[in-house]
Coordinates of C-alpha atoms and ligand atoms in Angstrom, one line a residue:
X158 CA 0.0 0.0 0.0
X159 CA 0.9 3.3 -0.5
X160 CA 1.1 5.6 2.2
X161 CA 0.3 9.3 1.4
X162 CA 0.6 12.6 3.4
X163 CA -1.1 15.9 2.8
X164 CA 1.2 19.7 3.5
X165 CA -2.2 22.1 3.5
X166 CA -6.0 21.5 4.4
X167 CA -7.0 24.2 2.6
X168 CA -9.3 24.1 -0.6
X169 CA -7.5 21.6 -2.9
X170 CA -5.8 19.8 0.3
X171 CA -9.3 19.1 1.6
X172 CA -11.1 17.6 -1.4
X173 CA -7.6 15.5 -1.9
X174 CA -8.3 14.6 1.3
X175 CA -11.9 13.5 0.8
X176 CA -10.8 11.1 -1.9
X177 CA -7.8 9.5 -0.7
X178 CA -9.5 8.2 2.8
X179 CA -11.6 5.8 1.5
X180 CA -9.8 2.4 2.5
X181 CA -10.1 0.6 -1.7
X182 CA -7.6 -2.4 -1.2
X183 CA -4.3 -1.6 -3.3
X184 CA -5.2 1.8 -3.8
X185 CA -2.9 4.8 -2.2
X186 CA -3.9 5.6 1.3
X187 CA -3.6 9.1 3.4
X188 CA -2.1 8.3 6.6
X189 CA -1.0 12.0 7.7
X190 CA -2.5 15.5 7.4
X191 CA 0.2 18.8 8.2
X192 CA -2.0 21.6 8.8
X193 CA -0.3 25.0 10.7
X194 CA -4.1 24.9 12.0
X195 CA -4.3 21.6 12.5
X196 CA -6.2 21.8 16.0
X197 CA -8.9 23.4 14.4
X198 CA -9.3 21.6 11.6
X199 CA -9.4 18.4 12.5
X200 CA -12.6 18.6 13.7
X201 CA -14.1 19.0 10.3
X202 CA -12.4 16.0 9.3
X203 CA -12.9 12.8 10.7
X204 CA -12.9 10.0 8.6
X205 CA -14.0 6.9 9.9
X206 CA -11.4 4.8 7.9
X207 CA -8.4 4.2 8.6
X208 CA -7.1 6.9 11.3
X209 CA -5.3 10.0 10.2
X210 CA -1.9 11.3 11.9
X211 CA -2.9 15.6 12.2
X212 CA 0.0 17.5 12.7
X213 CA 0.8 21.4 12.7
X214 CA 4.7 20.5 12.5
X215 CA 6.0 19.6 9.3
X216 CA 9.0 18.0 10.9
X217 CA 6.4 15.0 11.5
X218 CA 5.8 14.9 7.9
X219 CA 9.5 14.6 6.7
X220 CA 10.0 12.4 9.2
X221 CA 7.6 9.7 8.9
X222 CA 7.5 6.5 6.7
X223 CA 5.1 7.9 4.2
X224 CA 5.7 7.0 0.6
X225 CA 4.6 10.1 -1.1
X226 CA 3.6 13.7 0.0
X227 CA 0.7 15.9 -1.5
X228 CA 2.1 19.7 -1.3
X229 CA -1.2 21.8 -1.1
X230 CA 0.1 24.9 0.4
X231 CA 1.0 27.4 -2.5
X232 CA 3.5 29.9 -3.2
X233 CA 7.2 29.7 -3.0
X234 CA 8.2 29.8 0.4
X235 CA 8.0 27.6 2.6
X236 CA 6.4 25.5 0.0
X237 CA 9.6 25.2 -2.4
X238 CA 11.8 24.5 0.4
X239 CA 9.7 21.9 1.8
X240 CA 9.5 19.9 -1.2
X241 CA 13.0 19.8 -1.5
X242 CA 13.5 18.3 2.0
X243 CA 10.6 15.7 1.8
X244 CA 12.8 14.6 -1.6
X245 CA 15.7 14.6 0.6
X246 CA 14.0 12.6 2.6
X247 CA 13.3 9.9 0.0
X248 CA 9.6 10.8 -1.0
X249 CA 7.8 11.1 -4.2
X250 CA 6.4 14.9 -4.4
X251 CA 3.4 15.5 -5.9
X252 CA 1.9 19.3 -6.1
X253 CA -0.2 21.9 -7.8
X254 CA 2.4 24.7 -7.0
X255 CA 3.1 26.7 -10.8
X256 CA 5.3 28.9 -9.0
X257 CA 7.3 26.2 -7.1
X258 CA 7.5 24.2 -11.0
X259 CA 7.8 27.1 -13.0
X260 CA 11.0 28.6 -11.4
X261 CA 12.9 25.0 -9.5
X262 CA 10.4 22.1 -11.4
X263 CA 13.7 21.1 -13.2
X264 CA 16.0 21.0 -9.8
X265 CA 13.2 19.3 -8.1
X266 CA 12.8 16.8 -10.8
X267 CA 16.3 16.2 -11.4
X268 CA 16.8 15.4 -7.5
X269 CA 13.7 13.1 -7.5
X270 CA 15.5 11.0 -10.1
X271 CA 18.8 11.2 -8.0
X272 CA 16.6 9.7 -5.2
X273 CA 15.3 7.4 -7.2
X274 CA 11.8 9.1 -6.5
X275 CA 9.5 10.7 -8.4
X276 CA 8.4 14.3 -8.7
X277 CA 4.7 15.0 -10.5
X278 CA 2.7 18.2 -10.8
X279 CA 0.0 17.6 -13.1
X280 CA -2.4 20.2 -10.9
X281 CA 0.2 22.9 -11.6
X282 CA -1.0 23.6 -14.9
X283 CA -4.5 23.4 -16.4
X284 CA -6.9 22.1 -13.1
X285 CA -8.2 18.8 -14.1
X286 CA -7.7 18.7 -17.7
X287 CA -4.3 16.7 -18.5
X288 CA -2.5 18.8 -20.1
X289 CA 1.2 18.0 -18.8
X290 CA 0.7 14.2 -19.6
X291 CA -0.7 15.0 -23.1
X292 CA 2.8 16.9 -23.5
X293 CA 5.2 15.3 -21.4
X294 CA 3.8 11.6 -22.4
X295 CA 0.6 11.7 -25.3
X296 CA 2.5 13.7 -27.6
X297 CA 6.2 12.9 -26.8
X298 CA 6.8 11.4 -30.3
X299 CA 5.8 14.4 -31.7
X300 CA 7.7 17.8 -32.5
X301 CA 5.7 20.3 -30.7
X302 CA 5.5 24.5 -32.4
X303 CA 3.0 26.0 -31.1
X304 CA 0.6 26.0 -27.7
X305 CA -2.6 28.5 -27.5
X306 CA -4.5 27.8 -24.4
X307 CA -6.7 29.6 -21.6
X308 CA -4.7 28.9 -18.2
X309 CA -5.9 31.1 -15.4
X310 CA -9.7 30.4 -14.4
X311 CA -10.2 33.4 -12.6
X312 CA -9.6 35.5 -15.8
X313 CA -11.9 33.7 -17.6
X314 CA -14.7 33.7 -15.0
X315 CA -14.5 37.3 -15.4
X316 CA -13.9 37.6 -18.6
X317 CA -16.8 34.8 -19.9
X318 CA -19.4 36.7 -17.1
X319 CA -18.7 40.0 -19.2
X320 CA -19.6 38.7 -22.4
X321 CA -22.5 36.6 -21.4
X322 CA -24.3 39.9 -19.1
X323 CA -22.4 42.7 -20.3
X324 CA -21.5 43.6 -16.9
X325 CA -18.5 45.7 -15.6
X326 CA -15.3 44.1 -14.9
X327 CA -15.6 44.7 -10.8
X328 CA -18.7 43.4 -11.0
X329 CA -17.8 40.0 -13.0
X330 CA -15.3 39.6 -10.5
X331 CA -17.1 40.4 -8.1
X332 CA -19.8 37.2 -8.7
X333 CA -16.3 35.4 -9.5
X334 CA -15.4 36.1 -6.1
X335 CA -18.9 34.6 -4.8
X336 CA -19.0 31.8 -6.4
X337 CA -15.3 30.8 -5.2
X338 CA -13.2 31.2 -8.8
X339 CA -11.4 34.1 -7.2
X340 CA -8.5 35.2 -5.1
X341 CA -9.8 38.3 -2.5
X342 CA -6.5 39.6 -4.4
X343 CA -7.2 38.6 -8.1
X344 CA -4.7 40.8 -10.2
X345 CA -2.0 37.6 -10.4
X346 CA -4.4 36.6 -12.6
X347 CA -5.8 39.1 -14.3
X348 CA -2.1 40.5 -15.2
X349 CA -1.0 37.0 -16.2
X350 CA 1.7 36.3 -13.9
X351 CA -0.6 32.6 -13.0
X352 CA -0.6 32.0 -16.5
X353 CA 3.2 33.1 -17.4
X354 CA 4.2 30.7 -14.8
X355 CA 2.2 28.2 -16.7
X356 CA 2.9 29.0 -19.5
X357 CA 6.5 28.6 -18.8
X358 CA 6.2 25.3 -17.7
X359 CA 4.7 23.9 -20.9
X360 CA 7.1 25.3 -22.7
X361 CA 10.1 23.2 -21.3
X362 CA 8.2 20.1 -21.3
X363 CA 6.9 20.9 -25.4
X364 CA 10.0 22.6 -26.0
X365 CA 12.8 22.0 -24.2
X366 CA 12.6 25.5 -23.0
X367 CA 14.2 27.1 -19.7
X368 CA 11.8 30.1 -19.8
X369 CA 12.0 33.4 -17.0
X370 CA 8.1 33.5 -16.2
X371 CA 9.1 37.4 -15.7
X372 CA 10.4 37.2 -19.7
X373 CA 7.1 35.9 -20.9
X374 CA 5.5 39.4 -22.2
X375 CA 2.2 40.2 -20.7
X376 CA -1.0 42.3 -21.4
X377 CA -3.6 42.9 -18.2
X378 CA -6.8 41.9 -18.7
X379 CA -8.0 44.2 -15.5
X380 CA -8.5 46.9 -18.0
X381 CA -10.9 45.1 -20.4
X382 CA -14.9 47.1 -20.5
X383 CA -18.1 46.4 -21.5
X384 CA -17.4 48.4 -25.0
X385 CA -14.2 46.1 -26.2
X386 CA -16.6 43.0 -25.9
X387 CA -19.2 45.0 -28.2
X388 CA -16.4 46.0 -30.6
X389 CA -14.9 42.0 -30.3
X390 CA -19.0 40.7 -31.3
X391 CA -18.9 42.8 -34.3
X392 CA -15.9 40.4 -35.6
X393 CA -18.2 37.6 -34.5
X394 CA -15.5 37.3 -31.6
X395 CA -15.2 37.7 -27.9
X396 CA -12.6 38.0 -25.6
X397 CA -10.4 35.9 -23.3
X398 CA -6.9 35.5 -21.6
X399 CA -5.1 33.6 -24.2
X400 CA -1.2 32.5 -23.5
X401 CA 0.4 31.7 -26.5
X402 CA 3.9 29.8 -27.3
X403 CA 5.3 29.2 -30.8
X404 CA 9.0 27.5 -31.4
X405 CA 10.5 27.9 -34.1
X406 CA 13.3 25.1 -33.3
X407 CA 15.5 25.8 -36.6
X408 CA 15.9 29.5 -35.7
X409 CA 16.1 28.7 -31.8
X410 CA 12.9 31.3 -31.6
X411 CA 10.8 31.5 -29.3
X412 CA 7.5 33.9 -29.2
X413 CA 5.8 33.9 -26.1
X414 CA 3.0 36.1 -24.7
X415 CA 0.2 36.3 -22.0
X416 CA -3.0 39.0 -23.4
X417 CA -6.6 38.8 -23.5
X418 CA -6.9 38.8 -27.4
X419 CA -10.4 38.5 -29.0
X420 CA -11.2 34.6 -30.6
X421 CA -13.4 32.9 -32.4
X422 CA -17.2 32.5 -31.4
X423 CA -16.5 29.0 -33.0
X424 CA -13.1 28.6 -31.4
X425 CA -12.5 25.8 -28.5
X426 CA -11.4 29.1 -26.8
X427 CA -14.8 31.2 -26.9
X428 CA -16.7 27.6 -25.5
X429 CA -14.6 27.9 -22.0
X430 CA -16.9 29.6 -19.6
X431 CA -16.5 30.2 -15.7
X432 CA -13.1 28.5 -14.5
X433 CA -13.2 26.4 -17.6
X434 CA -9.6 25.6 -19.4
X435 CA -8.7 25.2 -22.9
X436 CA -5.9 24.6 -25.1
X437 CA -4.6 23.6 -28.8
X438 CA -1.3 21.9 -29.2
X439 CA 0.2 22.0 -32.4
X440 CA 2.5 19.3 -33.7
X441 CA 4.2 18.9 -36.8
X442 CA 2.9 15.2 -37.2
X443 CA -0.3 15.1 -35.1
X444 CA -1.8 18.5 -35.9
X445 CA -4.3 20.5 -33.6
X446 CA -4.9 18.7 -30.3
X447 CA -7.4 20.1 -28.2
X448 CA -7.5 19.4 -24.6
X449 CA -10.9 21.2 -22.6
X450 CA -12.2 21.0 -18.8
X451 CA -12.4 22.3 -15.5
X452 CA -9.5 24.4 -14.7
X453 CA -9.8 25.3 -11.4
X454 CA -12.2 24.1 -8.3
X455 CA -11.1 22.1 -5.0
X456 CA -12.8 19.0 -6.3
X457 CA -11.3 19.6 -9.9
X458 CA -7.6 20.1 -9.2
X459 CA -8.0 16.9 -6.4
X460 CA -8.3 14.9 -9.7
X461 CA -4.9 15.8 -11.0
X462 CA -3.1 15.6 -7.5
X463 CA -5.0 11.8 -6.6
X464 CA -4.2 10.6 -10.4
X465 CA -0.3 11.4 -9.7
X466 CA -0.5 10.0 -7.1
X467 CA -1.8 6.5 -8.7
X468 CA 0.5 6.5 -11.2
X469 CA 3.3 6.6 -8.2
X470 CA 1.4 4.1 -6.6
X471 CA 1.3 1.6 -9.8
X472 CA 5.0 2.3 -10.1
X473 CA 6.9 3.3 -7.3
X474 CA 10.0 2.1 -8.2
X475 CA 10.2 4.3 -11.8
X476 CA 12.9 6.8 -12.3
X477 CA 11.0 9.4 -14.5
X478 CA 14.7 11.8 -15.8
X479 CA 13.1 15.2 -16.4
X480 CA 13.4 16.3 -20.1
X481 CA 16.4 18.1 -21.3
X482 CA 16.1 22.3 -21.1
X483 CA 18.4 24.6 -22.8
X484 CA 18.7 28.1 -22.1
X485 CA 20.0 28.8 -25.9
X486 CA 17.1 30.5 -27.9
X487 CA 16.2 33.7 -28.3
X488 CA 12.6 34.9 -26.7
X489 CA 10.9 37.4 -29.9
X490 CA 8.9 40.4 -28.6
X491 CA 5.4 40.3 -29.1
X492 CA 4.9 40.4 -32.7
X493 CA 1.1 42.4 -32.4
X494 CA 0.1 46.3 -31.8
X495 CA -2.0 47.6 -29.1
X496 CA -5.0 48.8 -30.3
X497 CA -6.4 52.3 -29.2
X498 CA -9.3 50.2 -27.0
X499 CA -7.7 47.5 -24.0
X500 CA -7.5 44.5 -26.2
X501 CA -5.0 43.7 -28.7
X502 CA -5.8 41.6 -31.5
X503 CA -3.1 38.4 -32.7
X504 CA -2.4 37.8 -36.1
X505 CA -4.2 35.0 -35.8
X506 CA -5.5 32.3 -33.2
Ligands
NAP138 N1 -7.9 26.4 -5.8 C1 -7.8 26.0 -7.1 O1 -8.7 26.0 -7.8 C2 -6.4 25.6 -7.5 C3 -6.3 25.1 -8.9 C4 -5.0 24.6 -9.3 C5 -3.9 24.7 -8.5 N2 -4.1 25.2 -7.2 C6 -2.9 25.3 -6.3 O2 -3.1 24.5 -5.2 C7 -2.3 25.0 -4.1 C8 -3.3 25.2 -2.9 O3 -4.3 26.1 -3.3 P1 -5.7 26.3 -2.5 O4 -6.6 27.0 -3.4 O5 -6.0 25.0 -1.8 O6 -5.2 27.3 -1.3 P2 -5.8 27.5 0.1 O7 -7.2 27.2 0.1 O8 -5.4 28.9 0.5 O9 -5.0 26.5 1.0 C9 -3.7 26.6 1.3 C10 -3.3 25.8 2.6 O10 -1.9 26.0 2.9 C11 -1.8 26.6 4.1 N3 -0.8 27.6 4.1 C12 -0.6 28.7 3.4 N4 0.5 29.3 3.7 C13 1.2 28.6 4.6 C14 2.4 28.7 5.3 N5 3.2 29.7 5.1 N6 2.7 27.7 6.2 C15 1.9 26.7 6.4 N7 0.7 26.5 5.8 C16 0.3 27.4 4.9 C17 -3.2 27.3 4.4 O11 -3.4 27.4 5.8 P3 -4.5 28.5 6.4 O12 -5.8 27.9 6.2 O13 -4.1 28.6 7.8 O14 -4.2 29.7 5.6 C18 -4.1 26.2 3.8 O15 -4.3 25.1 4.6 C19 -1.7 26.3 -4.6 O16 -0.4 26.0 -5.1 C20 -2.6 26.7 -5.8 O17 -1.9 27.5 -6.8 C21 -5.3 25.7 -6.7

């Protein structure tokens, strides 16, 4: 059996939680819960399974004989450094941290293969929907150019609530906010640094990529109105927060951008409503693959994080070498104008 323990009861930690308790013979169990208010959550947690170990000291954590640990906690400090110890330690990470991937993934990954562990962060990037496999594994054989995908569900909760009532931007994120899509502090997302950080992450597993998150450009979508979504309908379009990657691998160019740009009413991007994700991968054999589905959500991101940590269980003793990243390429400004109104418009998506 595999024995599993959680860093962070909050949103995505609890509805982990909730779905690794139930004792299934063979399948991965939680055995420990690290919680810096562990007294006082506890109490809404009691499964009546097998017991869990509640701790407020992650010492107990690193310590224990736990196979694998869930990091649920966010951000890059203490998070990054506590991932590095429980690899240390000789566990198999799993996490939805971008910021943690997006700026040490390759470190981390590299020192999980030196410990003969394994480091996975499908939640990172795209909630539920796959999207890391489908590059790192689905499309491996492939030669990957170009990536065009919605990545932050905040933006797009705001952005899809303008277009469908014509409401204000406050007051889209304000119902964001309500229904639980949205930091109290949203402009992360809106600005694009959630979905730079993404972004970059794709781009060294397509790629081969060691991108600067802070190098990716980016357009704020906090200063989108009612009127650009007007102007965008007469083009048949509408607007979302589109990042967009395109490698040109003879010319070591990249072209990489975050901006709300107006798409398709047909497009795969135009269907993603509320915290919905989208994106096309391009290959040179394979074509347009689409990949669509809940992009952020407690319940949603718990999918990624428990189906890492199944494929740790069904393997454990895999070494997983993280792909080869160069740092020799050039990153090309964005190639489009502002327009006069908030929105700029791509060549074409
Ligand atoms: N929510 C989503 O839809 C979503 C989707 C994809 C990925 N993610 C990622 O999942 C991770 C967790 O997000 P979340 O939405 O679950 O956040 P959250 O609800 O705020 O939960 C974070 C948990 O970590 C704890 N924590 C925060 N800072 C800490 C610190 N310095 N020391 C100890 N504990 C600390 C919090 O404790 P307190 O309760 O005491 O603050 C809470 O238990 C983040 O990396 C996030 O980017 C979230």
């Amino acid at each position: 059996v595999t024995r599993v323990a959680l860093l962070g009861f909050g949103t995505v930690g609890s509805a982990v939680a909730r779905r690794l308790v139930a004792p299934v013979p063979g399948k991965p169990v939680l055995t420990h819960i690290f919680d810096r208010r562990a007294a006082e959550k506890r109490a809404d947690f009691s499964p009546n399974g097998a017991p869990v170990v509640w701790t407020d000291a992650v010492e107990t954590i690193l310590h224990s004989d736990v196979d694998v640990i869930v990091e649920a906690i966010g951000g890059l400090d203490p998070a990054g450094a506590w991932i590095r110890r429980a690899l240390e330690a000789g566990k198999s990470v799993v996490t939805a941290n971008k910021q943690v991937v997006a700026r040490e993934g390759h470190a981390l990954w590299s020192l999980a293969a030196r410990q003969g562990r394994q480091f996975r962060f499908e939640a990172a990037v795209g909630g539920a929907m796959p999207i890391v496999r489908a590059i790192g594994e689905g499309l491996a054989g492939d030669r990957l150019t170009r990536i065009d995908a919605i990545l932050n569900g905040t933006t797009n909760g705001v952005l899809s609530q303008m277009d469908a009532t014509g409401c204000s931007l406050s007051e889209a994120l304000a119902a964001a906010q309500a229904r639980g899509w949205a930091e109290a502090n949203p402009s992360q997302d809106l600005d694009g640094d959630d979905a730079r950080a993404k972004l970059a992450i794709l781009c060294a597993l397509a790629f081969g990529l060691r991108v600067d998150p802070l190098q990716i450009a980016a357009t704020s979508s906090a200063a989108i109105v009612a009127a650009d979504f007007a102007e965008a309908r007469r083009s048949n379009g509408t607007i979302r927060q589109i990042a967009h990657a395109e490698y040109d691998a003879a010319r070591r160019e990249l072209t990489a951008w975050v901006a709300p740009i107006v798409v398709d009413r047909g497009s795969l991007f135009a269907r993603a409503v509320g915290p919905q994700n989208a994106a096309v991968i391009t290959g040179e054999h394979s074509g347009e693959i689409g990949i669509f589905g809940a992009g952020a959500g407690g319940d949603a991101t718990a999918v990624a994080i428990v189906s890492d940590v199944v494929a740790i269980a069904r393997d454990r003793a895999a070494i997983v070498p993280p792909p080869a990243v160069t740092s020799d390429f050039t990153l090309r400004p964005s190639p489009f104008k502002l327009r006069t109104s908030h929105f700029v418009l791509p060549e074409a998506v």
